[in-house]
Amino acid sequence: MNTKPKGTYDILPEEVGKWQKLEDLIRKVCKLYNYQEIRTPIFESFDVFHRDQNDSSDMVTKETYDFLDRSDRKITLRPEGTAGVIRAYIENKLYVSNPVSKLYYLGPMFRYERPQKGRYRQFHQFGIEAIGSKSPLIDVETIALAKSILSGLGITDIKVKINSLGDSESRENYKKVLVNYFSNYQDCMCEDCKTRLQKNPLRILDCKIDRGQDFFIKAPKIKDYLNEESKNRFNEVLKALDGLNINYEVDDNLVRGLDYYSHTVFEIEANITELGNQNVLCAGGRYDSLVKDLGGPDTPGIGLAFGIERLLIATDLIGKKLNKLENNHVYLITLGPKAQLEGFKILNTLRLGGLRCEMDYLNGSLKSQFKKADNLNSLFTCILGDEELENFKINIKDNTTDVQETIGLYDVYKYVLNKLMANNKCAKCKESGDKNETND
Ligand code: HAM
């Protein structure tokens, strides 16, 4: 028997409801903030992700799935959404129609990581990218959107960690200071950090191995090396966060795992012990040179991405139920082949009228059919046997009141609709009446 590849998993039908609820919430919040969906390929040219020889991020150096296609093109399965979205932004000249493009995406990403709970080799992200504005307010808007998603899920015990990596001048100065400083401690540094010292010293600050050591804690902080412009910009971001009453913690060591960031970087952690190291639900930052690096016009951008699996795990852990089974409207129990064929036709008509319906296709016993109706949370159960059929009648039971009636064979649709309207359970009313919807 073949089994799933390491680090992947199946999303089974009973789980899919949760994903759909979360996706609905995401789409609703994106609409509020005027983000539009973009769908880009799951694989891109190798160069989209491997832009810079000096990129020392684990994701680019160790984790991408790279392969040659049958025509020897170098291909990479996307490890994240940002670079592909920017490639699409440039290739389709989205900047021509929109000075600020606000885009969102949902879909699978691939990283060759050590799998554990909340960390997979195929995982899913929801991400947003706001391309075209340098305003500090848009940095804060992305964080506000992230908070709206989290509060829609009931995840309110969170920590927003934020830092500024400044502009390129500030970063270059700071890198020199870091190289000088860490060069004195090479003997105590892990192998990866020794390489980072040569390639991108900033990323030493992201090291999980050396983090607790004295020399690491005492390392120079970037805030002391930001030039005036970068410092002012960061202060404006913090002021706007205060303006929206968003609590945050400035974290001097937050540099993020990807090499394209400048100015604002942030992560949102959930305060849920069981999540362990996988408690970072969302992360992002500004990337003011990425569009240019990928061959586009000099255009700033900022974005973030959530790990969908982590959001769902966190939602489960706080006890919020996303996958409440939607009611089936009508379950049809048939007794005998004639009733089955006529029932099949009636069911089809009910479905054309917008009702969710099901019947038995296994020729099961009366008992097993009642059980199936129950398992599907059916609001009504119809029972059709030969005797009813001969009299053009059908039995229908309202499962919310247990009242059973015999009605005309072709009156089921009218009967169910009247009852649903009376109880305000009409599927159509629910779909159009967003006002009454909750996130449950
Ligand atoms: P990232 O920090 O690499 O950023 O990933 C964002 C989020 O994806 C993480 O906070 C985590 O929730 C989730 N995630 C990452 N790797 C895994 C994994 N192996 N398994 C499960 N979940 C995972 C980015 O990807 C940037 N593109 C974010 C961004 C958008 N920055 C600017 N725009």
Coordinates of C-alpha atoms and ligand atoms in Angstrom, one line a residue:
M1 CA 0.0 0.0 0.0
N2 CA 1.3 3.5 -0.8
T3 CA 1.4 5.9 2.0
K4 CA 1.5 9.7 2.0
P5 CA 4.9 11.4 1.8
K6 CA 6.6 12.4 5.0
G7 CA 5.4 15.8 6.3
T8 CA 2.1 15.7 4.3
Y9 CA -1.4 14.8 5.5
D10 CA -4.9 14.2 4.1
I11 CA -7.7 16.6 4.9
L12 CA -10.6 14.2 5.3
P13 CA -14.2 15.2 4.6
E14 CA -15.0 15.7 8.3
E15 CA -12.2 18.2 8.6
V16 CA -12.9 20.1 5.4
G17 CA -15.8 22.1 7.0
K18 CA -13.3 23.8 9.3
W19 CA -11.1 24.8 6.4
Q20 CA -14.1 26.2 4.5
K21 CA -15.3 28.2 7.5
L22 CA -11.8 29.7 8.0
E23 CA -11.6 30.5 4.3
D24 CA -15.0 32.2 4.4
L25 CA -13.8 34.3 7.3
I26 CA -10.6 35.2 5.5
R27 CA -12.4 36.2 2.4
K28 CA -14.9 38.3 4.4
V29 CA -12.1 40.2 6.3
C30 CA -10.1 40.7 3.1
K31 CA -13.2 42.3 1.5
L32 CA -13.4 44.7 4.5
Y33 CA -9.9 45.8 3.9
N34 CA -10.3 45.9 0.1
Y35 CA -7.9 43.1 -0.7
Q36 CA -8.5 41.1 -3.9
E37 CA -7.6 37.5 -4.5
I38 CA -4.8 36.5 -6.7
R39 CA -4.0 32.9 -7.7
T40 CA -0.4 32.1 -8.9
P41 CA 1.2 28.8 -9.9
I42 CA 2.3 26.3 -7.3
F43 CA 5.6 26.0 -9.1
E44 CA 7.7 28.9 -10.4
S45 CA 11.1 29.2 -12.1
F46 CA 13.9 28.4 -9.7
D47 CA 15.1 32.0 -10.0
V48 CA 12.0 33.5 -8.5
F49 CA 13.0 32.1 -5.1
H50 CA 16.8 31.8 -5.6
R51 CA 17.4 35.4 -6.5
D52 CA 20.5 36.2 -4.6
Q53 CA 23.7 34.1 -4.3
N54 CA 24.2 35.5 -0.8
D55 CA 20.7 34.6 0.4
S56 CA 21.5 32.6 3.6
S57 CA 17.9 31.9 4.8
D58 CA 17.3 28.3 5.6
M59 CA 14.2 28.4 3.5
V60 CA 16.2 29.2 0.3
T61 CA 19.3 27.2 1.1
K62 CA 18.0 24.1 2.6
E63 CA 14.2 23.8 2.2
T64 CA 13.1 24.3 -1.3
Y65 CA 11.9 21.5 -3.5
D66 CA 13.9 22.1 -6.7
F67 CA 13.8 19.9 -9.8
L68 CA 14.3 19.9 -13.5
D69 CA 11.2 19.4 -15.6
R70 CA 11.3 17.1 -18.7
S71 CA 12.7 19.9 -20.8
D72 CA 15.4 20.6 -18.2
R73 CA 13.9 23.8 -16.9
K74 CA 14.8 24.5 -13.3
I75 CA 11.6 24.6 -11.3
T76 CA 10.9 25.3 -7.6
L77 CA 7.7 24.4 -5.7
R78 CA 6.7 27.6 -4.0
P79 CA 8.0 27.7 -0.4
E80 CA 6.0 30.9 0.3
G81 CA 3.6 33.2 -1.6
T82 CA 5.3 36.6 -1.7
A83 CA 7.9 36.1 -4.4
G84 CA 5.4 34.5 -6.8
V85 CA 2.8 37.2 -6.2
I86 CA 5.5 39.9 -6.9
R87 CA 6.5 38.0 -10.1
A88 CA 2.9 38.0 -11.2
Y89 CA 2.5 41.7 -10.2
I90 CA 5.4 42.6 -12.5
E91 CA 4.6 40.3 -15.3
N92 CA 1.0 41.4 -15.5
K93 CA 2.0 45.1 -14.9
L94 CA -0.6 45.4 -12.2
Y95 CA 1.0 48.7 -11.2
V96 CA -0.4 50.3 -14.4
S97 CA -4.0 50.0 -13.3
N98 CA -3.5 50.4 -9.5
P99 CA -1.0 52.6 -7.8
V100 CA -1.5 50.4 -4.7
S101 CA -2.3 46.8 -5.3
K102 CA -3.8 44.9 -2.3
L103 CA -3.7 41.2 -3.0
Y104 CA -4.4 38.1 -1.0
Y105 CA -3.8 34.4 -1.6
L106 CA -4.6 31.0 -0.1
G107 CA -2.9 27.8 -1.0
P108 CA -0.3 25.1 -0.4
M109 CA 3.4 25.9 0.1
F110 CA 6.3 23.4 0.2
R111 CA 9.3 23.4 2.5
Y112 CA 11.6 20.5 3.2
E113 CA 11.5 20.9 7.0
R114 CA 11.6 18.5 9.9
P115 CA 7.9 17.7 10.3
Q116 CA 6.2 18.1 13.7
K117 CA 2.8 19.3 14.9
G118 CA 2.3 22.7 13.2
R119 CA 5.2 22.2 10.9
Y120 CA 4.8 20.3 7.6
R121 CA 6.4 19.8 4.3
Q122 CA 3.2 20.7 2.4
F123 CA 1.4 23.3 4.4
H124 CA -1.1 26.1 3.6
Q125 CA -0.8 29.8 3.9
F126 CA -3.2 32.7 3.7
G127 CA -1.1 35.8 2.8
I128 CA -1.6 39.4 1.8
E129 CA 0.6 41.8 -0.1
A130 CA 0.1 45.6 -0.3
I131 CA 2.3 46.8 -3.1
G132 CA 3.0 50.4 -4.0
S133 CA 2.9 52.4 -0.8
K134 CA 5.6 53.4 1.6
S135 CA 3.1 54.8 4.2
P136 CA 3.6 53.5 7.8
L137 CA -0.2 53.4 8.0
I138 CA -0.3 50.5 5.6
D139 CA 2.2 48.6 7.8
V140 CA -0.3 49.0 10.6
E141 CA -3.3 48.2 8.4
T142 CA -1.8 44.7 7.7
I143 CA -1.4 44.0 11.4
A144 CA -4.9 45.2 12.0
L145 CA -6.2 42.8 9.3
A146 CA -4.3 40.0 11.0
K147 CA -5.9 40.9 14.3
S148 CA -9.3 40.9 12.7
I149 CA -8.8 37.3 11.5
L150 CA -7.6 36.2 14.9
S151 CA -10.5 37.8 16.8
G152 CA -12.9 36.3 14.2
L153 CA -11.6 33.0 15.4
G154 CA -11.7 33.9 19.1
I155 CA -7.9 34.0 19.4
T156 CA -7.4 37.1 21.4
D157 CA -4.5 36.1 23.8
I158 CA -1.7 37.0 21.4
K159 CA 1.5 38.9 21.3
V160 CA 2.5 41.2 18.4
K161 CA 6.3 41.4 18.2
I162 CA 7.7 44.1 16.0
N163 CA 11.1 45.5 15.0
S164 CA 12.6 47.7 12.3
L165 CA 15.4 46.6 10.1
G166 CA 15.7 50.1 8.7
D167 CA 16.6 51.1 5.2
S168 CA 19.6 49.6 3.4
E169 CA 22.0 52.3 4.7
S170 CA 21.1 51.5 8.3
R171 CA 21.3 47.8 7.7
E172 CA 24.7 48.0 6.0
N173 CA 26.1 50.0 8.9
Y174 CA 24.6 47.6 11.4
K175 CA 26.0 44.6 9.5
K176 CA 29.5 45.9 9.8
V177 CA 29.1 46.4 13.5
L178 CA 27.7 42.9 13.9
V179 CA 30.6 41.4 11.9
N180 CA 33.1 43.2 14.1
Y181 CA 31.3 42.1 17.2
F182 CA 30.6 38.4 16.4
S183 CA 34.1 37.9 14.9
N184 CA 35.3 37.8 18.4
Y185 CA 33.0 35.0 19.4
Q186 CA 33.4 32.6 16.4
D187 CA 34.6 29.8 18.7
C188 CA 31.3 29.8 20.6
M189 CA 29.1 30.1 17.5
C190 CA 27.2 27.3 15.8
E191 CA 28.3 26.2 12.3
D192 CA 25.4 27.9 10.6
C193 CA 26.1 31.2 12.3
K194 CA 29.8 31.0 11.2
T195 CA 28.5 30.9 7.6
R196 CA 26.0 33.6 8.3
L197 CA 28.8 35.8 9.6
Q198 CA 30.2 35.8 6.1
K199 CA 27.0 35.9 4.1
N200 CA 24.4 37.8 6.1
P201 CA 25.3 38.6 9.7
L202 CA 21.8 39.9 10.5
R203 CA 20.5 36.4 10.4
I204 CA 22.7 35.4 13.3
L205 CA 20.1 37.1 15.5
D206 CA 17.6 34.6 14.3
C207 CA 19.6 31.6 15.6
K208 CA 17.7 29.3 17.9
I209 CA 20.9 27.6 19.0
D210 CA 23.1 30.5 20.2
R211 CA 20.2 32.6 21.4
G212 CA 20.7 31.9 25.2
Q213 CA 24.4 32.7 25.3
D214 CA 25.8 35.7 27.0
F215 CA 27.7 37.0 23.9
F216 CA 24.4 36.7 21.9
I217 CA 22.4 38.6 24.5
K218 CA 24.9 41.4 24.6
A219 CA 25.2 41.8 20.9
P220 CA 24.7 45.4 19.5
K221 CA 21.0 46.2 18.8
I222 CA 19.8 47.5 15.5
K223 CA 17.7 50.3 17.0
D224 CA 21.0 52.0 17.9
Y225 CA 22.1 52.0 14.3
L226 CA 19.0 53.1 12.5
N227 CA 19.5 56.4 10.6
E228 CA 17.1 59.3 11.4
E229 CA 14.7 58.6 8.5
S230 CA 14.4 54.9 9.5
K231 CA 14.0 55.7 13.2
N232 CA 11.3 58.3 12.4
R233 CA 9.5 55.8 10.2
F234 CA 9.5 53.2 12.9
N235 CA 8.2 55.7 15.4
E236 CA 5.3 56.5 13.1
V237 CA 4.4 52.8 12.8
L238 CA 4.4 52.5 16.6
K239 CA 2.3 55.6 17.0
A240 CA -0.3 54.3 14.5
L241 CA -0.4 51.0 16.4
D242 CA -1.0 53.0 19.6
G243 CA -3.7 54.9 17.7
L244 CA -5.6 51.6 17.0
N245 CA -5.0 50.3 20.5
I246 CA -2.9 47.4 19.2
N247 CA -0.6 46.2 21.9
Y248 CA 2.9 45.2 20.8
E249 CA 6.3 44.4 22.0
V250 CA 9.4 45.8 20.3
D251 CA 11.8 42.8 19.9
D252 CA 15.4 43.8 19.1
N253 CA 16.3 40.3 17.9
L254 CA 13.4 39.9 15.5
V255 CA 15.0 39.8 12.0
R256 CA 12.8 37.1 10.4
G257 CA 13.9 34.1 8.4
L258 CA 13.7 35.6 4.9
D259 CA 16.3 37.9 3.4
Y260 CA 14.0 40.4 1.5
Y261 CA 12.8 42.5 4.5
S262 CA 13.5 46.1 5.3
H263 CA 12.0 48.5 7.9
T264 CA 9.0 46.9 9.6
V265 CA 9.1 43.2 10.5
F266 CA 6.6 41.5 12.8
E267 CA 5.3 38.2 14.1
I268 CA 2.1 37.4 15.9
E269 CA 2.3 34.7 18.5
A270 CA -0.5 32.9 20.2
N271 CA -0.2 32.5 23.9
I272 CA -1.2 28.8 23.9
T273 CA 1.3 26.6 25.6
E274 CA 0.4 23.4 23.7
L275 CA 1.6 25.1 20.5
G276 CA 5.2 25.0 21.7
N277 CA 7.6 26.5 19.2
Q278 CA 5.0 26.6 16.5
N279 CA 3.1 29.4 18.2
V280 CA 3.9 32.0 15.5
L281 CA 0.6 32.1 13.7
C282 CA 1.4 34.9 11.4
A283 CA 4.5 36.8 10.2
G284 CA 5.4 39.5 7.8
G285 CA 7.2 42.7 7.0
R286 CA 8.1 45.3 4.5
Y287 CA 10.1 44.5 1.3
D288 CA 11.0 47.7 -0.4
S289 CA 13.5 46.3 -2.9
L290 CA 11.9 43.0 -3.8
V291 CA 9.9 44.3 -6.7
K292 CA 13.0 45.8 -8.2
D293 CA 15.1 42.7 -7.4
L294 CA 12.6 40.7 -9.4
G295 CA 12.9 42.9 -12.4
G296 CA 10.0 45.3 -11.8
P297 CA 9.9 49.1 -11.1
D298 CA 11.2 50.4 -7.9
T299 CA 8.1 49.8 -5.8
P300 CA 7.8 49.3 -2.0
G301 CA 5.6 46.6 -0.5
I302 CA 4.5 45.0 2.7
G303 CA 2.7 41.8 3.5
L304 CA 2.2 38.9 5.9
A305 CA 1.2 35.3 5.9
F306 CA -0.6 33.0 8.3
G307 CA -0.1 29.3 8.5
I308 CA -3.6 27.9 8.1
E309 CA -2.8 24.6 9.9
R310 CA -1.5 26.5 12.9
L311 CA -4.6 28.7 12.9
L312 CA -6.8 25.6 12.9
I313 CA -4.8 23.9 15.7
A314 CA -5.0 27.1 17.8
T315 CA -8.7 27.4 17.2
D316 CA -9.2 23.8 18.3
L317 CA -7.0 24.3 21.4
I318 CA -9.0 27.3 22.6
G319 CA -12.1 25.1 22.3
K320 CA -13.8 26.9 19.4
K321 CA -15.7 24.7 17.1
L322 CA -15.5 25.7 13.4
N323 CA -16.9 22.5 11.9
K324 CA -20.4 22.4 13.2
L325 CA -22.1 20.1 10.7
E326 CA -24.5 22.0 8.5
N327 CA -28.0 20.6 8.5
N328 CA -29.1 18.4 5.7
H329 CA -32.6 19.6 4.8
V330 CA -34.2 16.4 3.7
Y331 CA -33.3 12.7 4.0
L332 CA -35.4 10.4 2.0
I333 CA -36.0 6.9 3.2
T334 CA -37.4 4.6 0.5
L335 CA -38.8 1.1 0.8
G336 CA -38.6 -1.0 -2.3
P337 CA -37.3 -0.4 -5.9
K338 CA -40.3 1.5 -7.2
A339 CA -40.3 4.0 -4.3
Q340 CA -36.5 4.3 -4.7
L341 CA -36.8 5.4 -8.3
E342 CA -39.7 7.8 -7.7
G343 CA -37.9 9.2 -4.6
F344 CA -34.7 9.7 -6.6
K345 CA -36.7 12.0 -9.0
I346 CA -38.3 13.9 -6.2
L347 CA -34.9 14.4 -4.5
N348 CA -33.4 15.8 -7.7
T349 CA -36.2 18.3 -7.9
L350 CA -35.6 19.4 -4.3
R351 CA -32.0 19.9 -5.0
L352 CA -32.8 22.0 -8.1
G353 CA -34.8 24.1 -5.7
G354 CA -31.8 24.7 -3.5
L355 CA -32.4 22.1 -0.7
R356 CA -29.6 19.9 0.6
C357 CA -30.8 16.3 0.3
E358 CA -29.6 12.8 0.6
M359 CA -31.0 9.2 0.2
D360 CA -29.7 5.7 0.7
Y361 CA -27.8 4.1 -2.2
L362 CA -26.9 0.9 -0.3
N363 CA -30.4 -0.6 -0.1
G364 CA -30.0 -0.5 3.7
S365 CA -32.6 -1.5 6.3
L366 CA -35.2 1.0 7.6
K367 CA -33.1 1.3 10.8
S368 CA -29.9 2.1 9.0
Q369 CA -31.6 4.7 6.8
F370 CA -33.0 6.4 9.9
K371 CA -29.5 6.4 11.4
K372 CA -28.0 8.0 8.3
A373 CA -30.7 10.7 8.4
D374 CA -29.7 11.4 12.0
N375 CA -26.0 11.4 11.2
L376 CA -26.5 14.1 8.6
N377 CA -28.4 16.3 11.1
S378 CA -31.4 16.1 8.7
L379 CA -34.1 18.6 9.5
F380 CA -36.8 16.5 7.7
T381 CA -37.0 12.8 7.0
C382 CA -39.3 11.6 4.3
I383 CA -40.5 8.0 4.1
L384 CA -41.8 6.6 0.9
G385 CA -43.1 3.0 0.5
D386 CA -45.2 1.2 -2.2
E387 CA -48.5 2.0 -0.4
E388 CA -47.8 5.7 -0.2
L389 CA -46.6 5.7 -3.8
E390 CA -49.9 4.1 -5.0
N391 CA -51.8 6.9 -3.2
F392 CA -49.4 9.7 -4.4
K393 CA -48.6 10.4 -0.7
I394 CA -45.4 10.6 1.3
N395 CA -44.7 10.7 5.1
I396 CA -42.6 13.5 6.3
K397 CA -41.2 14.0 9.8
D398 CA -40.0 17.4 11.1
N399 CA -37.0 16.2 13.2
T400 CA -36.9 19.4 15.2
T401 CA -40.5 18.8 16.6
D402 CA -40.9 15.1 15.9
V403 CA -44.2 15.8 14.3
Q404 CA -45.0 13.4 11.4
E405 CA -47.5 14.1 8.7
T406 CA -48.7 12.5 5.4
I407 CA -48.7 15.0 2.5
G408 CA -49.0 14.9 -1.3
L409 CA -46.1 13.2 -3.0
Y410 CA -45.2 16.3 -5.0
D411 CA -45.8 18.7 -2.2
V412 CA -42.5 18.1 -0.3
Y413 CA -40.7 21.1 -1.7
K414 CA -43.5 23.5 -0.7
Y415 CA -44.0 21.9 2.7
V416 CA -40.3 22.1 3.6
L417 CA -39.8 25.6 2.3
N418 CA -42.9 26.9 4.3
K419 CA -41.5 25.2 7.5
L420 CA -38.0 26.6 6.9
M421 CA -39.3 30.1 6.3
A422 CA -41.5 29.9 9.4
N423 CA -38.4 28.8 11.5
N424 CA -36.1 31.2 9.6
K425 CA -34.0 28.2 8.6
C426 CA -34.2 28.7 4.9
A427 CA -30.9 28.0 3.2
K428 CA -31.4 30.7 0.7
C429 CA -32.3 33.3 3.3
K430 CA -29.1 32.4 5.2
E431 CA -26.9 32.7 2.2
S432 CA -28.1 36.1 1.3
G433 CA -28.7 37.4 4.8
D434 CA -25.1 37.9 5.9
K435 CA -26.3 40.1 8.7
N436 CA -27.5 37.2 10.7
E437 CA -24.3 35.1 10.1
T438 CA -21.9 34.5 12.9
N439 CA -18.4 33.0 12.7
D440 CA -19.6 29.8 14.4
Ligands
HAM1 P1 7.1 32.8 7.0 O1 7.4 33.3 8.4 O2 8.1 32.0 6.4 O3 6.8 34.1 6.1 O4 5.8 32.0 7.1 C1 4.6 32.6 7.5 C2 3.8 31.6 8.4 O5 3.6 30.4 7.7 C3 4.5 31.2 9.7 O6 4.3 32.2 10.7 C4 3.8 29.9 10.0 O7 2.5 30.2 10.7 C5 3.5 29.3 8.6 N1 4.5 28.3 8.3 C6 5.7 28.5 7.8 N2 6.4 27.3 7.6 C7 5.5 26.4 7.9 C8 5.5 24.9 7.9 N3 6.5 24.2 7.5 N4 4.4 24.3 8.4 C9 3.3 24.9 8.8 N5 3.2 26.3 8.8 C10 4.3 27.0 8.4 C11 6.5 34.0 4.8 O8 6.2 33.0 4.2 C12 6.4 35.3 4.2 N6 6.1 35.1 2.7 C13 5.4 36.2 4.8 C14 5.2 37.5 4.1 C15 4.3 37.9 3.3 N7 6.1 38.5 4.3 C16 5.7 39.5 3.5 N8 4.6 39.1 2.9

